[in-house]
Coordinates of C-alpha atoms in Angstrom, one line a residue:
M1 CA 134.8 -40.2 31.8
L2 CA 132.4 -40.1 34.8
A3 CA 129.6 -37.8 35.1
G4 CA 130.5 -34.1 36.6
V5 CA 128.4 -31.7 38.9
M6 CA 126.6 -28.7 38.3
T7 CA 126.1 -25.8 40.5
V8 CA 122.3 -24.7 41.9
A9 CA 121.8 -21.3 43.1
A10 CA 117.4 -20.2 42.5
A11 CA 114.8 -19.2 44.6
V12 CA 111.4 -21.5 44.7
S13 CA 108.3 -19.3 43.7
G14 CA 106.5 -18.6 46.9
C15 CA 108.9 -19.3 49.3
S16 CA 110.0 -16.4 51.2
A17 CA 114.3 -15.6 50.8
S18 CA 114.5 -13.0 53.7
T19 CA 114.7 -15.2 57.0
P20 CA 117.4 -13.4 59.0
D21 CA 120.6 -15.0 59.5
A22 CA 120.0 -18.3 61.8
G23 CA 123.6 -17.8 63.6
N24 CA 124.8 -19.5 66.4
D25 CA 122.1 -21.0 68.1
P26 CA 122.9 -23.1 70.8
A27 CA 119.3 -24.8 70.7
Q28 CA 120.2 -26.4 67.1
P29 CA 117.9 -28.9 66.0
E30 CA 119.7 -32.7 66.5
L31 CA 120.3 -33.3 62.9
V32 CA 124.1 -34.4 62.4
G33 CA 124.7 -37.9 61.7
R34 CA 121.0 -38.4 60.6
T35 CA 119.3 -38.9 57.5
F36 CA 115.2 -37.7 56.5
L37 CA 113.2 -38.9 53.9
G38 CA 109.4 -39.1 52.8
N39 CA 107.1 -37.9 50.0
D40 CA 104.4 -35.7 52.5
V41 CA 104.3 -32.2 50.3
R42 CA 101.7 -29.5 50.9
V43 CA 101.2 -26.6 49.2
N44 CA 98.3 -24.4 50.3
D45 CA 97.2 -27.1 52.4
T46 CA 96.7 -29.2 49.3
P47 CA 98.9 -32.3 48.5
L48 CA 101.4 -32.3 46.0
R49 CA 102.3 -35.1 43.9
L50 CA 105.9 -36.0 43.5
V51 CA 107.1 -38.4 40.7
P52 CA 105.8 -41.9 41.1
G53 CA 108.4 -44.1 43.3
S54 CA 110.1 -40.9 44.3
T55 CA 111.6 -40.2 47.6
L56 CA 112.8 -36.7 48.8
R57 CA 116.1 -37.6 51.5
V58 CA 117.5 -35.1 53.4
S59 CA 121.5 -35.8 55.3
F60 CA 123.1 -33.3 57.7
E61 CA 126.7 -33.5 58.6
Q62 CA 128.9 -31.0 60.5
E63 CA 128.0 -27.6 58.6
T64 CA 127.3 -29.9 55.2
I65 CA 123.7 -31.1 53.8
G66 CA 123.2 -34.1 51.3
A67 CA 119.9 -34.4 49.4
S68 CA 117.8 -36.1 46.7
A69 CA 114.6 -35.9 45.0
G70 CA 114.7 -39.3 43.1
C71 CA 117.6 -39.0 40.5
N72 CA 120.6 -37.2 41.2
S73 CA 122.4 -36.4 44.4
M74 CA 123.0 -32.9 45.7
S75 CA 125.9 -31.8 48.4
G76 CA 127.1 -28.5 50.0
S77 CA 127.6 -25.9 52.4
A78 CA 124.7 -25.6 55.0
R79 CA 124.0 -24.0 58.7
W80 CA 120.7 -24.2 61.0
G81 CA 119.3 -22.8 63.7
S82 CA 117.2 -20.3 65.1
G83 CA 114.7 -22.4 63.3
T84 CA 116.2 -21.8 59.7
L85 CA 118.0 -23.5 57.3
I86 CA 120.2 -22.3 55.3
V87 CA 122.1 -23.6 52.3
D88 CA 124.7 -21.9 50.5
G89 CA 123.1 -21.8 46.6
Q90 CA 126.4 -20.7 45.7
T91 CA 128.5 -24.0 46.9
L92 CA 125.3 -26.6 46.4
S93 CA 126.4 -29.1 43.5
M94 CA 124.4 -31.9 41.7
T95 CA 125.5 -34.9 40.0
E96 CA 124.6 -34.8 36.5
M97 CA 122.9 -38.2 35.7
G98 CA 120.7 -38.3 33.1
C99 CA 117.0 -38.8 34.2
E100 CA 113.7 -38.8 32.6
A101 CA 112.3 -35.1 32.0
S102 CA 110.0 -35.3 35.6
L103 CA 112.4 -36.7 37.7
M104 CA 115.1 -33.8 36.3
K105 CA 112.5 -31.0 37.4
Q106 CA 111.5 -32.6 40.4
D107 CA 115.4 -32.1 41.2
T108 CA 115.6 -28.2 40.4
W109 CA 112.2 -27.5 42.4
F110 CA 113.8 -29.7 45.5
A111 CA 117.3 -27.7 45.0
D112 CA 115.4 -24.4 45.0
F113 CA 113.8 -25.1 48.1
L114 CA 116.3 -26.1 50.0
T115 CA 117.9 -22.9 48.9
S116 CA 115.2 -20.9 49.8
R117 CA 115.8 -20.7 53.4
P118 CA 113.3 -22.9 54.9
Q119 CA 112.1 -22.7 58.3
I120 CA 112.8 -26.3 60.1
L121 CA 111.2 -27.9 62.9
Q122 CA 112.9 -31.1 64.5
A123 CA 111.0 -33.3 66.9
E124 CA 112.3 -37.0 67.7
A125 CA 112.0 -38.9 64.6
S126 CA 109.9 -36.0 62.1
L127 CA 111.5 -33.1 60.7
T128 CA 109.0 -30.6 59.1
M129 CA 110.5 -27.8 56.5
T130 CA 108.2 -25.0 55.6
S131 CA 108.7 -22.4 52.8
G132 CA 106.7 -19.9 51.7
N133 CA 103.2 -21.8 50.9
T134 CA 105.1 -25.1 50.9
V135 CA 105.7 -28.0 53.9
I136 CA 107.6 -30.9 53.6
A137 CA 107.3 -33.4 56.2
L138 CA 109.9 -36.3 56.5
T139 CA 111.1 -38.9 58.7
D140 CA 114.4 -40.3 60.3
E141 CA 115.4 -43.1 57.7
E142 CA 116.8 -45.3 61.2
V143 CA 112.6 -45.7 61.6
V144 CA 111.7 -45.6 57.7
V145 CA 114.2 -48.0 56.7
P146 CA 116.2 -49.9 59.2
D147 CA 120.1 -50.4 58.4
V148 CA 120.9 -53.6 56.3
D149 CA 123.5 -56.2 56.8
L150 CA 127.2 -55.8 55.7
T151 CA 127.4 -59.4 54.7
G152 CA 124.9 -60.8 52.4
T153 CA 123.9 -57.8 50.9
P154 CA 123.8 -57.2 46.8
W155 CA 125.5 -53.5 46.9
Q156 CA 125.5 -52.0 43.8
L157 CA 127.8 -48.8 43.5
D158 CA 126.1 -45.2 43.3
S159 CA 128.3 -42.5 43.4
I160 CA 131.8 -41.8 43.2
T161 CA 133.4 -39.1 45.2
T162 CA 136.7 -37.2 44.0
Q163 CA 138.4 -34.6 45.4
G164 CA 134.9 -33.1 47.1
A165 CA 132.9 -33.7 43.6
V166 CA 130.3 -36.1 43.7
S167 CA 129.8 -38.2 40.2
S168 CA 127.2 -40.9 39.4
V169 CA 127.8 -44.0 38.1
P170 CA 126.6 -43.7 34.1
S171 CA 123.7 -45.0 33.1
G172 CA 124.7 -48.6 32.1
V173 CA 127.3 -49.3 33.8
Q174 CA 127.0 -52.0 36.7
S175 CA 129.4 -52.2 39.4
T176 CA 128.5 -54.3 42.5
L177 CA 130.0 -55.7 45.8
E178 CA 129.0 -58.7 47.8
L179 CA 130.4 -59.6 51.0
D180 CA 129.8 -63.0 53.0
D181 CA 130.6 -63.4 56.4
K182 CA 133.3 -65.9 55.9
G183 CA 135.5 -62.9 54.8
Q184 CA 135.4 -63.4 51.2
L185 CA 134.6 -60.5 49.1
I186 CA 133.1 -60.3 45.2
A187 CA 133.1 -57.4 43.0
L188 CA 131.8 -56.3 39.9
L189 CA 134.4 -53.7 39.0
G190 CA 132.8 -52.1 36.0
C191 CA 133.6 -54.7 33.4
N192 CA 135.7 -57.3 35.0
T193 CA 134.9 -59.0 38.2
G194 CA 137.0 -59.3 41.5
R195 CA 137.2 -61.8 43.9
G196 CA 139.2 -61.5 47.5
T197 CA 139.3 -61.5 51.3
Y198 CA 138.5 -59.0 53.8
R199 CA 138.1 -58.6 57.3
A200 CA 135.6 -56.1 59.1
T201 CA 137.2 -54.7 62.5
N202 CA 134.9 -52.1 64.0
D203 CA 134.1 -49.5 61.1
V204 CA 137.0 -50.6 58.6
L205 CA 137.2 -52.8 56.1
T206 CA 140.8 -54.2 55.5
I207 CA 140.7 -55.6 51.8
E208 CA 143.3 -58.0 50.4
P209 CA 144.2 -57.3 46.8
L210 CA 141.8 -58.9 44.4
A211 CA 142.6 -61.3 41.8
T212 CA 140.4 -59.5 38.4
T213 CA 139.6 -60.7 35.1
K214 CA 141.4 -59.5 32.3
K215 CA 138.7 -58.6 29.9
A216 CA 139.4 -55.4 27.8
C217 CA 136.9 -52.6 28.7
A218 CA 135.8 -49.4 27.3
P219 CA 134.8 -46.2 28.8
P220 CA 132.6 -45.2 30.6
A221 CA 132.9 -48.9 32.4
S222 CA 136.6 -48.8 31.9
D223 CA 136.8 -45.1 34.1
V224 CA 134.6 -46.8 36.7
E225 CA 136.6 -49.9 37.4
S226 CA 139.9 -47.9 37.3
E227 CA 138.2 -45.7 40.4
V228 CA 137.1 -49.0 42.1
V229 CA 139.8 -51.5 42.1
G230 CA 142.3 -48.8 43.3
F231 CA 140.0 -47.9 45.7
L232 CA 139.0 -51.4 47.3
T233 CA 142.8 -52.3 48.6
G234 CA 143.8 -52.0 52.4
D235 CA 142.0 -50.1 55.0
V236 CA 138.4 -47.8 54.1
S237 CA 136.4 -46.9 56.9
Y238 CA 132.5 -48.0 56.6
S239 CA 129.4 -47.4 57.6
I240 CA 125.7 -48.4 56.9
D241 CA 122.9 -45.8 56.7
G242 CA 119.8 -47.5 56.0
K243 CA 119.9 -49.1 52.9
S244 CA 123.5 -47.2 51.9
L245 CA 126.8 -48.6 52.7
I246 CA 129.5 -45.6 52.4
L247 CA 133.3 -46.4 51.8
T248 CA 135.7 -44.0 52.5
A249 CA 139.4 -43.9 52.0
Q250 CA 141.7 -43.6 55.3
K251 CA 144.5 -42.5 52.9
V252 CA 144.1 -40.4 49.5
I253 CA 146.9 -41.0 46.9
G254 CA 147.1 -38.6 43.9
P255 CA 143.5 -37.8 42.5
G256 CA 141.8 -41.2 43.5
P257 CA 138.3 -41.8 44.7
T258 CA 138.0 -40.4 48.3
A259 CA 134.4 -42.3 48.8
L260 CA 132.2 -44.7 47.3
V261 CA 128.3 -45.0 48.2
Y262 CA 126.7 -48.2 47.4
R263 CA 122.8 -48.7 47.6
T264 CA 121.1 -51.9 47.4
P265 CA 117.0 -52.3 46.3

């Protein structure tokens, strides 16, 4: 089975949770469709070191937020205005991928911060979030990490979204995707390999049925493979955000995935 999700609802020690409701402020920060990242954290004006190699990431869509702190991915309902970010702690979910203890602790710390109603200040490519004595400074991903190309990039499957729940790929399972500029596609599906052709038109990939090897697979690789092979057929919407490729189903049949997120190193 794929890793599941857990609900996060907590408060950061030293962070204020008494900020008034943001309401519908017409002067909201320009955040929708943007991702911010960085590792500049200060507590009482003293730098706080994150786990080496990790980065804080926050992405915004209409009334939702996504985030990560180096291990698991989080998502949930959110709104912002009047200089306050309000994340619903009852709906904020987190994938349950196993990581080293320091990264798991950092995940929890960041989730607590996000649900503490931090004050936010956005100016062009910069986003500052403040809660109590903790200040986090982030930069628009488009500035830090320009979008990579769709073709010629080794994409590694990172997460699968099914019926609103985001699941990380189980540890040890490899599922990759590579597209060339001649319309050829090669995918490691989890166990077997698939090959086929595709067309990219605007923001849609049209993928012809894949020819796959027939090796017998065991869970969890077989679980991932069954999700991926069914998804990579027909029309799927795609977008590239920095080093991430987001594939979204245009039509969902049955309990299949609604989105796959691939990343490249």
